[in-house]
XYZ file of C-alpha atoms in Angstrom:
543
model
C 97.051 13.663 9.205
C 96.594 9.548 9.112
C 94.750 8.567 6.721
C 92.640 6.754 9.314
C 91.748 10.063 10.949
C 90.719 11.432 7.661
C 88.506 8.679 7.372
C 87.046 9.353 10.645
C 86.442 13.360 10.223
C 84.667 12.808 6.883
C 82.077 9.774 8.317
C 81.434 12.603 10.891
C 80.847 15.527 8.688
C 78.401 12.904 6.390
C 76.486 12.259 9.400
C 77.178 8.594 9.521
C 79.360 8.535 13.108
C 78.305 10.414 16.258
C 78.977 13.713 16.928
C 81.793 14.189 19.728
C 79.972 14.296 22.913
C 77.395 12.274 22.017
C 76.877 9.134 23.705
C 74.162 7.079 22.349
C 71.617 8.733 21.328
C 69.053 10.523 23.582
C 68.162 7.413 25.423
C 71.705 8.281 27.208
C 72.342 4.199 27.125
C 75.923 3.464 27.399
C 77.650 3.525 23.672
C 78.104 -0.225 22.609
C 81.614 -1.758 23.610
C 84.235 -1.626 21.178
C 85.798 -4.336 18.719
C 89.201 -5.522 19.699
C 91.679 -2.392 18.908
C 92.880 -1.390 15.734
C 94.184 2.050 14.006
C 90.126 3.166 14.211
C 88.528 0.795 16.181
C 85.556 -1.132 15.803
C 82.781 1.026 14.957
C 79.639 0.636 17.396
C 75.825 0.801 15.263
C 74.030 3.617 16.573
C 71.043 4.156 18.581
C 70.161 7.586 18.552
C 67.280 9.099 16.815
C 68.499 9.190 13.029
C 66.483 12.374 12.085
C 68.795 14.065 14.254
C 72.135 13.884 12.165
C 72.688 10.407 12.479
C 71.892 7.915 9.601
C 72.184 4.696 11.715
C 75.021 3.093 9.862
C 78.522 2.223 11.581
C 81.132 0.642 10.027
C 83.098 -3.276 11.842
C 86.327 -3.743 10.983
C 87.266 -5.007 8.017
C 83.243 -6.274 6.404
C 82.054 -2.491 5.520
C 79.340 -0.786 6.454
C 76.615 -2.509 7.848
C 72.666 -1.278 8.616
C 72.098 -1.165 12.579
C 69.186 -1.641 14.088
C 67.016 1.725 14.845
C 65.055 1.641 18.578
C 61.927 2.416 19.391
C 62.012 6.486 20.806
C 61.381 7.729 23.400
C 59.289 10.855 24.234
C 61.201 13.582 25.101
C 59.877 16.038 27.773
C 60.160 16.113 31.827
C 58.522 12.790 32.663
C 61.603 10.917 30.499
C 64.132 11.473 32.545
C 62.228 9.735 35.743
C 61.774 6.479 34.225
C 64.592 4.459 35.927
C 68.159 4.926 34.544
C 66.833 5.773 30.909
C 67.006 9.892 31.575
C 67.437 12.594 29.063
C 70.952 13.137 27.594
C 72.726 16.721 28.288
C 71.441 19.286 26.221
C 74.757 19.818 24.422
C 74.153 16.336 23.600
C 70.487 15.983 22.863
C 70.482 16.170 18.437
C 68.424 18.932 17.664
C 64.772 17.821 15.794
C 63.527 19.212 12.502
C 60.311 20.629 12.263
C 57.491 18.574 11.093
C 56.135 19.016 7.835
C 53.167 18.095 5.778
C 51.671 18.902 2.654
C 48.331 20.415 2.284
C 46.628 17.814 1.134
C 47.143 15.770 4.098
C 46.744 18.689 6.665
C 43.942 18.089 8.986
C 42.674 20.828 11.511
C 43.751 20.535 14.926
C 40.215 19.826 17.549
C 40.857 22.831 19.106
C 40.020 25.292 15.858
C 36.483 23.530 16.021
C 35.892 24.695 19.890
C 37.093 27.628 18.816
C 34.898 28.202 15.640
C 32.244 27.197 18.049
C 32.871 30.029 20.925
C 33.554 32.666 18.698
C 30.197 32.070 16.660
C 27.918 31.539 19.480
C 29.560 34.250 21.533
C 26.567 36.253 20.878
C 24.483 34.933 19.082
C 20.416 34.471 19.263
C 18.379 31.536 18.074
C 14.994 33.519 18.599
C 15.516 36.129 15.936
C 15.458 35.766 12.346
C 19.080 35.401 11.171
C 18.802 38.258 8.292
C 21.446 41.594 7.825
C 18.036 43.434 6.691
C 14.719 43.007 8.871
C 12.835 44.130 6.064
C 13.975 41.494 3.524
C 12.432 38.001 3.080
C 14.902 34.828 3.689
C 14.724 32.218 1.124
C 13.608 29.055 2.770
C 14.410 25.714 0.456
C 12.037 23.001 1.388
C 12.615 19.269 -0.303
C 10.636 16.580 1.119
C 11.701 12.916 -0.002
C 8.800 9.644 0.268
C 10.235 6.907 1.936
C 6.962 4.870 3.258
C 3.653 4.632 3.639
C 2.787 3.072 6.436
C -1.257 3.385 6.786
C -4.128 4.332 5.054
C -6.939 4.552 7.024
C -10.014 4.783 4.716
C -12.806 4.946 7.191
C -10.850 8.162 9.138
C -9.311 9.872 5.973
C -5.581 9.209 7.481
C -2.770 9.059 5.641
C 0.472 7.880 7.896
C 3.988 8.056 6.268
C 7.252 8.408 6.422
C 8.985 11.382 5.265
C 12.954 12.876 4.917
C 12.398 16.731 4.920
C 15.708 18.963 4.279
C 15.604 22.643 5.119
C 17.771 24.599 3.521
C 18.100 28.694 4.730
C 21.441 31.375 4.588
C 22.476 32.674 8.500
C 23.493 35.698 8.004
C 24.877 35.716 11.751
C 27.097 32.022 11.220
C 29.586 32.953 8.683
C 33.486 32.616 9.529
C 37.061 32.420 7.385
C 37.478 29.198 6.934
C 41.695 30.286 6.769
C 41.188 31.892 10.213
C 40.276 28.219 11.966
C 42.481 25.649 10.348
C 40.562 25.156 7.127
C 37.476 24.235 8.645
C 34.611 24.352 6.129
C 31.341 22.374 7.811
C 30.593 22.052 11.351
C 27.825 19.705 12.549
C 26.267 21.307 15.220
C 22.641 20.483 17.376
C 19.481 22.222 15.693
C 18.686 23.864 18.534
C 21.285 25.822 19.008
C 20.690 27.911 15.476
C 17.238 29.492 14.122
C 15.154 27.099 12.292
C 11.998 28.109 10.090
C 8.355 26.833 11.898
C 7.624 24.884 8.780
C 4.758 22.363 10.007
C 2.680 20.440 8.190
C -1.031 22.248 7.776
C -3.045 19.237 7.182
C -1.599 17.226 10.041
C -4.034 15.029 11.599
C -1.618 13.734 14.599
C -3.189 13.820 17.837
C -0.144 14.638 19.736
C 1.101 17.437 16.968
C 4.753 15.854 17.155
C 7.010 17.914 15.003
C 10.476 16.457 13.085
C 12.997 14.608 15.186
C 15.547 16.568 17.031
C 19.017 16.132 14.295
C 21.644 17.819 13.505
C 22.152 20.947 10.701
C 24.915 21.255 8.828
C 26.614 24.654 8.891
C 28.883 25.863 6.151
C 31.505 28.706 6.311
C 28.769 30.635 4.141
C 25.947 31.187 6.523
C 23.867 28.078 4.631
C 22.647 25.929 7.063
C 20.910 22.402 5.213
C 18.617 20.791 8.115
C 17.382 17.118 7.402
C 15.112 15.337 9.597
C 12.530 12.644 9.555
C 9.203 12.419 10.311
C 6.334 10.205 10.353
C 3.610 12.411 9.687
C -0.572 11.262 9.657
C -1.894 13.798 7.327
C -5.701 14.092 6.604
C -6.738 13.072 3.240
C -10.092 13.060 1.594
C -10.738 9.448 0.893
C -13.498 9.195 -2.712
C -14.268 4.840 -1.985
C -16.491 5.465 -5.328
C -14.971 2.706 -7.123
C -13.425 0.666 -4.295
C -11.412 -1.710 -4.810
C -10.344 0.361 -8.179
C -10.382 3.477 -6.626
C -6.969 5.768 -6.588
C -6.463 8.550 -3.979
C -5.015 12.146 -4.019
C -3.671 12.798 -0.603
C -1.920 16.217 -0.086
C 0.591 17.332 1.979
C 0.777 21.126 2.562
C 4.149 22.738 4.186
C 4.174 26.455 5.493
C 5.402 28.552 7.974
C 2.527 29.131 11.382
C 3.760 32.260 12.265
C 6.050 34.029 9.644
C 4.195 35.709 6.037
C 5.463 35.560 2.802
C 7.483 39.228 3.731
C 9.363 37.495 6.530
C 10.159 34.356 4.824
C 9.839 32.956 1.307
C 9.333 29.438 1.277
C 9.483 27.698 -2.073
C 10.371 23.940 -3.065
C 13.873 22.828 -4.062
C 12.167 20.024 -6.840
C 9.428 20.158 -9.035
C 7.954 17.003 -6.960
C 8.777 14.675 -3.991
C 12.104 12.629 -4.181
C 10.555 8.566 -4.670
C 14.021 7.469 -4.950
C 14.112 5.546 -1.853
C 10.496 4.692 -1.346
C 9.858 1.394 -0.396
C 7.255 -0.361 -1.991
C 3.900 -0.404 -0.609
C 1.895 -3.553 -0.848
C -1.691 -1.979 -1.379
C -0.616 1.163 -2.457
C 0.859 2.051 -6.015
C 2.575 5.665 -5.860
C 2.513 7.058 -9.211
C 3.869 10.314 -8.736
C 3.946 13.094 -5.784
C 3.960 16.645 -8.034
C 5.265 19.735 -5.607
C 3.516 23.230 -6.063
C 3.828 26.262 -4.486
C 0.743 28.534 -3.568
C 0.205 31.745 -1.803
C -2.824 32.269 -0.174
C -4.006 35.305 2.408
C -6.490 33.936 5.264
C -9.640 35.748 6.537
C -7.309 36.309 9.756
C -4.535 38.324 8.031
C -3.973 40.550 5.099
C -0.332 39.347 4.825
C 0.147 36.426 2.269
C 1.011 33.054 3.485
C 3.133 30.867 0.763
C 3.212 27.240 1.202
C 4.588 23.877 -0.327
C 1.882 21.412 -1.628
C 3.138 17.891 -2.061
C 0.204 16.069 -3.778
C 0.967 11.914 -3.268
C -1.068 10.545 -6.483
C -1.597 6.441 -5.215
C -3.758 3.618 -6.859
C -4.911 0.668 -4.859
C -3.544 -3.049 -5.448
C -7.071 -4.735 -6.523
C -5.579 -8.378 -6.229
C -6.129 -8.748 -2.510
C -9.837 -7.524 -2.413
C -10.835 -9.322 -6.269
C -9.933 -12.706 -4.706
C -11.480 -12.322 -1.495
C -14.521 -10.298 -1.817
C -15.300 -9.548 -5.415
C -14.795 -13.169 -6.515
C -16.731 -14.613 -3.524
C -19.498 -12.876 -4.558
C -19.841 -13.709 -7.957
C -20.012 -17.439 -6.920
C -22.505 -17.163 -4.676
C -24.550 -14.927 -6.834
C -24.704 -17.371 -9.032
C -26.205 -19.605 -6.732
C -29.422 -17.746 -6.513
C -30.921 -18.495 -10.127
C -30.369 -22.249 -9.440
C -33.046 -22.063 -6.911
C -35.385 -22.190 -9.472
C -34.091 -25.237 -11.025
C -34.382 -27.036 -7.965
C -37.027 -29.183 -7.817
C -40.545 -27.764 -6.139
C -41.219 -31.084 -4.343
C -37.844 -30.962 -2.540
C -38.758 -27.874 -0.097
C -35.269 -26.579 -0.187
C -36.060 -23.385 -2.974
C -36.831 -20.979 0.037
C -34.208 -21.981 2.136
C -31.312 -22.115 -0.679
C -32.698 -18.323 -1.673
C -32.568 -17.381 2.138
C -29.191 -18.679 2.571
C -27.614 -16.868 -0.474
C -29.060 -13.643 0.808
C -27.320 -14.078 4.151
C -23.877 -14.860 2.811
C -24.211 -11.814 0.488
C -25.378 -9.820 3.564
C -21.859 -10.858 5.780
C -19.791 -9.385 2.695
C -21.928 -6.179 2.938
C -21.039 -5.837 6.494
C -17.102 -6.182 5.919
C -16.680 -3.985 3.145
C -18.865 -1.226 5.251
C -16.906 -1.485 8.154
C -13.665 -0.564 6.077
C -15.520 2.428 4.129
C -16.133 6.159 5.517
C -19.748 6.367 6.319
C -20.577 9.010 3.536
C -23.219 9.302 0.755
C -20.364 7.569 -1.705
C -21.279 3.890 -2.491
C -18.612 2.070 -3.444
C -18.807 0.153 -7.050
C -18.660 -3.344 -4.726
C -21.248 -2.255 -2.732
C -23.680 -1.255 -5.361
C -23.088 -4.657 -6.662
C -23.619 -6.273 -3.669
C -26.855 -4.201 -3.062
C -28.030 -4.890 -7.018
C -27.310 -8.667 -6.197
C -29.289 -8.713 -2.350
C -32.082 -7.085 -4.662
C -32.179 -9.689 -7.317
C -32.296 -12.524 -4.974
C -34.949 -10.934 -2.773
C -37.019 -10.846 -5.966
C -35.745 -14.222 -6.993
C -36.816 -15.702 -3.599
C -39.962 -13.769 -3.740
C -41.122 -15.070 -7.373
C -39.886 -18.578 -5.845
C -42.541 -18.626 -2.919
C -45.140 -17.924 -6.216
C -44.379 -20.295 -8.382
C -44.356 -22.627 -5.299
C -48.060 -21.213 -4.739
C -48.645 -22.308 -8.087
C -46.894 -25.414 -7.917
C -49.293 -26.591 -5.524
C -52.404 -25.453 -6.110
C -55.098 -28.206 -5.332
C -57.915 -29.830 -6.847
C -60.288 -27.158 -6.757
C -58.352 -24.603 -8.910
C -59.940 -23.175 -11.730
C -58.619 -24.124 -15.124
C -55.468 -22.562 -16.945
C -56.992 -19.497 -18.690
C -56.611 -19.527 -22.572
C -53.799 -17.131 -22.781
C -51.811 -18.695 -20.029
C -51.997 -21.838 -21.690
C -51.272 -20.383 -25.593
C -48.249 -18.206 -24.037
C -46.466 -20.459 -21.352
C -47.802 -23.946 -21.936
C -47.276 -23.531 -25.800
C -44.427 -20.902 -26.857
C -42.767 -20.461 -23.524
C -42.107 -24.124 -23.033
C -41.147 -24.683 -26.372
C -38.897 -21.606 -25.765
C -37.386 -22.880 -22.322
C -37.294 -26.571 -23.811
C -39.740 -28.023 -20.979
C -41.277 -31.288 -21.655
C -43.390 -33.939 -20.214
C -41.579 -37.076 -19.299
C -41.537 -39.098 -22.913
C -42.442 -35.892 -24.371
C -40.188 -34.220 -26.920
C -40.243 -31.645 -29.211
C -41.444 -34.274 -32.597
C -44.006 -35.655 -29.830
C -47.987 -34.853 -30.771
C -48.819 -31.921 -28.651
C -52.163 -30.876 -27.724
C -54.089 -28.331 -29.911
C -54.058 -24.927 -27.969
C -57.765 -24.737 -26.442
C -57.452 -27.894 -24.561
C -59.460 -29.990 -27.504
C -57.470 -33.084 -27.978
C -56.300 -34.304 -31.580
C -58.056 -36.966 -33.720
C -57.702 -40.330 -32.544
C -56.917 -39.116 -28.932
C -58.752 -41.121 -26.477
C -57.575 -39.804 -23.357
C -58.807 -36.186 -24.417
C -62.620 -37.059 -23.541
C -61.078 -38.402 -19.768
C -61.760 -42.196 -20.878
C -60.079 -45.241 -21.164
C -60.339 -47.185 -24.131
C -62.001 -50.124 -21.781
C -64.510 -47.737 -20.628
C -65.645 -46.057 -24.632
C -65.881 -49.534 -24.918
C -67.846 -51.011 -23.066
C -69.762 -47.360 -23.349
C -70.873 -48.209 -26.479
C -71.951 -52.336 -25.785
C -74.306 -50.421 -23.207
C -75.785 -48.177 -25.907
C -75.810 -51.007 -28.530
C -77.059 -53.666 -25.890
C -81.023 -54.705 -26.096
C -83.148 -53.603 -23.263
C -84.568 -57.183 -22.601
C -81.362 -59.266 -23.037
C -78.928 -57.012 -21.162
C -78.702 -56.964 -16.903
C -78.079 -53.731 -16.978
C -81.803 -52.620 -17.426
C -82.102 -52.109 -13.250
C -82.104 -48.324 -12.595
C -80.098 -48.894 -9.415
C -77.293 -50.543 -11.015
C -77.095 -47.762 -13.841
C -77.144 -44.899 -11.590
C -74.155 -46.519 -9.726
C -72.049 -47.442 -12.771
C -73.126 -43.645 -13.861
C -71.238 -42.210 -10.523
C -68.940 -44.255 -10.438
C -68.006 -43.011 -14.240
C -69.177 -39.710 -13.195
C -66.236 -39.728 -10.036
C -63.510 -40.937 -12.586
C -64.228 -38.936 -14.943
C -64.045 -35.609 -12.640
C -61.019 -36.988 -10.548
C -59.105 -37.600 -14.126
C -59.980 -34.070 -15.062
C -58.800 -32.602 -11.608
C -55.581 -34.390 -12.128
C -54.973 -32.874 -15.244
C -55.703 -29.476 -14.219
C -53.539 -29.906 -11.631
C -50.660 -31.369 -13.903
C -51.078 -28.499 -16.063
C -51.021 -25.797 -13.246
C -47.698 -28.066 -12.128
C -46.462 -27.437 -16.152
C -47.174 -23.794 -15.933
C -44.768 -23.651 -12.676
C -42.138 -25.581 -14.075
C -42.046 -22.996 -17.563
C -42.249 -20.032 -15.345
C -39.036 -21.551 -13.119
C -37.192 -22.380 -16.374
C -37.735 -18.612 -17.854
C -36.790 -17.176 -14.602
C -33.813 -18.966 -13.947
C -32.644 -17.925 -17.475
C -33.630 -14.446 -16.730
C -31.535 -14.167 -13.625
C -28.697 -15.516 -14.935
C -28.361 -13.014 -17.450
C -28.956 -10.707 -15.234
C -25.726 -12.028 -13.039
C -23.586 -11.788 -16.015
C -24.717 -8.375 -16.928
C -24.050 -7.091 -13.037
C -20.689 -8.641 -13.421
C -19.567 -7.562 -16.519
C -20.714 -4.058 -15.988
C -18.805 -4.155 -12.528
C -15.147 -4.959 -13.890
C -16.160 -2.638 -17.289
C -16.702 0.301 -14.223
C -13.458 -0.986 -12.763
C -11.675 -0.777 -15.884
């Protein structure tokens, strides 16, 4: 044999040169037109699918072997051949295909195991009845119930609205397959309706529509254990204690349990000892500091069987911030107001109306704080202080319309008694620092009694002039003086007689005027105190 055809039998039994017969590839394009002749000829690339024998290399004249271009395929069945003059090749020319193969870690189901799966386990199946082998055994009922949000609280209704992830976790006896059997096919996610689900509701639920959890799907494993999450926004009722409002916390429970199914039919019990907070969103009035899951089992007046259910207690403490600015503080201001009434002046006519005025702004907090409370027996801690402070300005305003009374009292009031004037003119002004106008406390002061000191001349209601000219009268001679006409003496005597009595009037009245002003002083003292005592016992409460 040439040693050219030698050549050419061996390419062909490596797989590099077409098989005889074969023309092109399965395309069934005409081969490639030869190089000029030689003892072989040129060697034309090849265009026929290389998984089928061929490799794709060719060989031109005298360079080597050279990598030819590979074409797109084609796909091979009886709509190829009617696409214009690109038809199938003969079938003693078509290269035969190796299988496809690929490993198991890359091996994915084919769709049609799933609708399968899905015939064959709903075939006859039954969503009504309890999925369980034995009717007398209990099915274990997983309940985990994860916090997102709290949306509302509505004090005056005892309302709690939030937002809640609850997963449901039961074993179907009735929805169990080999997961060999359908392609490896381990979970199916399938509608909740068309499997049994548990009536877990929520006992305390305080929704007026009842609206149960949204309509998702479960998640169904080869075992038989379906997991069923859903969310919810649930308004739960809650038993609202507004003793210490605005540093009041709340315990607002949230009970789980079947309606119709005992504790012999199913066995509910929580997955966690308490709720999931991991994706709770922070609340900006609320403080969550902890939602503690226990399980109780309780038999109602309407059954013997036991009932178990899931209590999810939500433990929350209020944000004080917002309502210490805007109601607390507010209030402290103007309660502090009231005892300055009485160091208003009396002669100004404005102690009434500033008293009257600080009662009606106190009265306008009152009302907001009562429409946001639940009308029960409860006070709350800002109410009592607003009630103690409406009380203590009443009284304030009430001992402010006496003093006034006192203040101006006319001419014709009796004296200061003796132990008014020892206790408030004397000690209690002294106490309260209240002076006379050039008056201080090294000043002469009058002897308790109302008998003036030695070598006071104004404590007999005359004038130096008038003592005076008192005694020239005595002293004067009967027949060298004018003044011997008993006309002109009786008029200079009533004349005295008026002074004398209006001078005395005027201090009675100045002292009745100094016996308000004392009693004003100690009062206003007395009331402030009592402001800073209402306060500080407020935030101690609070604390």
């Amino acid at each position: 044999m040439e040693p050219g055809a030698r050549l050419c039998l061996a390419l062909c039994l490596a797989g590099l040169l077409p098989a005889p017969g074969e023309r092109g590839g399965s395309r069934g394009a005409d081969p490639l037109p030869r190089s000029s002749p030689g003892p072989w000829g040129s060697i034309a690339p090849r265009t026929g699918n290389p998984g089928a024998g061929g490799s794709g290399w060719a060989l031109g004249g005298s360079r080597g072997f050279r990598r030819a271009p590979r074409p797109p395929q084609l796909p091979e069945g009886p709509a190829a051949g009617s696409r214009g003059s690109l038809g199938r090749a003969p079938a003693a020319a078509r290269p035969l295909r190796a299988p496809l193969r690929v490993s198991p870690g890359c091996r994915a189901a084919p769709g049609r195991f799933a609708y399968k799966l899905l015939h064959d386990l709903f075939a006859n199946y039954s969503s009504a009845l309890r999925p369980v082998e034995d009717t007398d055994r209990a099915l274990n009922v997983t309940l985990k119930v994860t916090l997102a949000q709290i949306i509302d609280m509505d004090e005056r209704n005892q309302v709690l609205t939030s937002y809640l992830w609850v997963r449901q976790t039961w074993l179907d006896a009735h929805l169990t397959w080999d997961k060999d059997e359908y392609g490896g096919i381990d979970i199916i996610r399938i509608p909740s309706s068309y499997v049994w689900r548990p009536d877990i509701i929520l006992y305390n639920n305080a929704d007026e529509h009842f609206g149960g959890s949204m309509e998702t799907n479960v998640v169904l494993r080869s075992d038989g254990h379906i997991t069923w999450d859903s969310p919810a926004i649930t308004k739960s009722s809650c038993k609202v204690d507004v003793s210490y409002f605005p540093f009041d916390g709340q315990q607002c429970s949230l009970t789980f349990g079947s309606w119709t199914y005992n504790g012999n039919q199913i066995d509910l019990r929580n997955q966690l000892d308490s709720g999931d907070l991991t994706d709770f969103v922070e609340n900006v009035e609320w403080e969550v500091l902890g939602m503690p899951a226990t399980r109780n089992v309780i038999t109602y007046g309407c059954c013997s069987e036991p009932y178990p259910d899931v209590t999810y207690t939500l433990l929350l403490r209020r944000r004080a911030s917002f309502y210490i600015f805007n109601l607390l503080l507010p209030c402290i201001m103007v309660s502090f107001l009231a005892p300055l009434g009485f160091y208003l002046p009396a002669d100004s006519g404005e102690k009434v109306s500033l008293g009257v005025t600080v009662l009606l702004a106190l009265t306008v907090f009152q009302l907001l704080v009562a429409e946001s409370m639940p009308p029960s027996e409860s006070v709350p801690l800002i109410g009592k202080y607003y009630i103690a402070t409406m009380t203590m300005i009443t009284a304030s305003t009430a001992l402010t319309i006496f003093i006034m009374n006192v203040h101006h009292c006319g001419p014709g009031a009796r004296p200061v008694p003796p132990w008014a004037r020892r206790l408030i003119l004397h000690h209690l002004a002294r106490l309260c620092c209240v002076y006379e106008v050039g008056e201080s406390c090294k000043s002469p002061r009058r002897a308790p009694g109302g008998r003036a000191a030695p070598g006071d001349a104004r404590a007999a209601g005359e004038s130096p002039g008038e003592r005076r000219a008192g005694t020239e009268v005595r002293g004067c001679p009967w027949d060298h003086c004018l003044c011997h006409h008993d006309a002109l003496l009786s008029n200079v005597g009533y004349i005295a007689g008026c002074f004398r009595r209006h001078r005395a009037n005027q201090r009675r009245t100045g002292e009745w005027k100094k016996v308000a002003k004392v009693m004003d002083r100690f009062f206003m003292w007395v009331f402030f105190l009592m402001v800073f005592l209402m306060s500080v016992l407020v935030l101690g409460n609070a604390a």
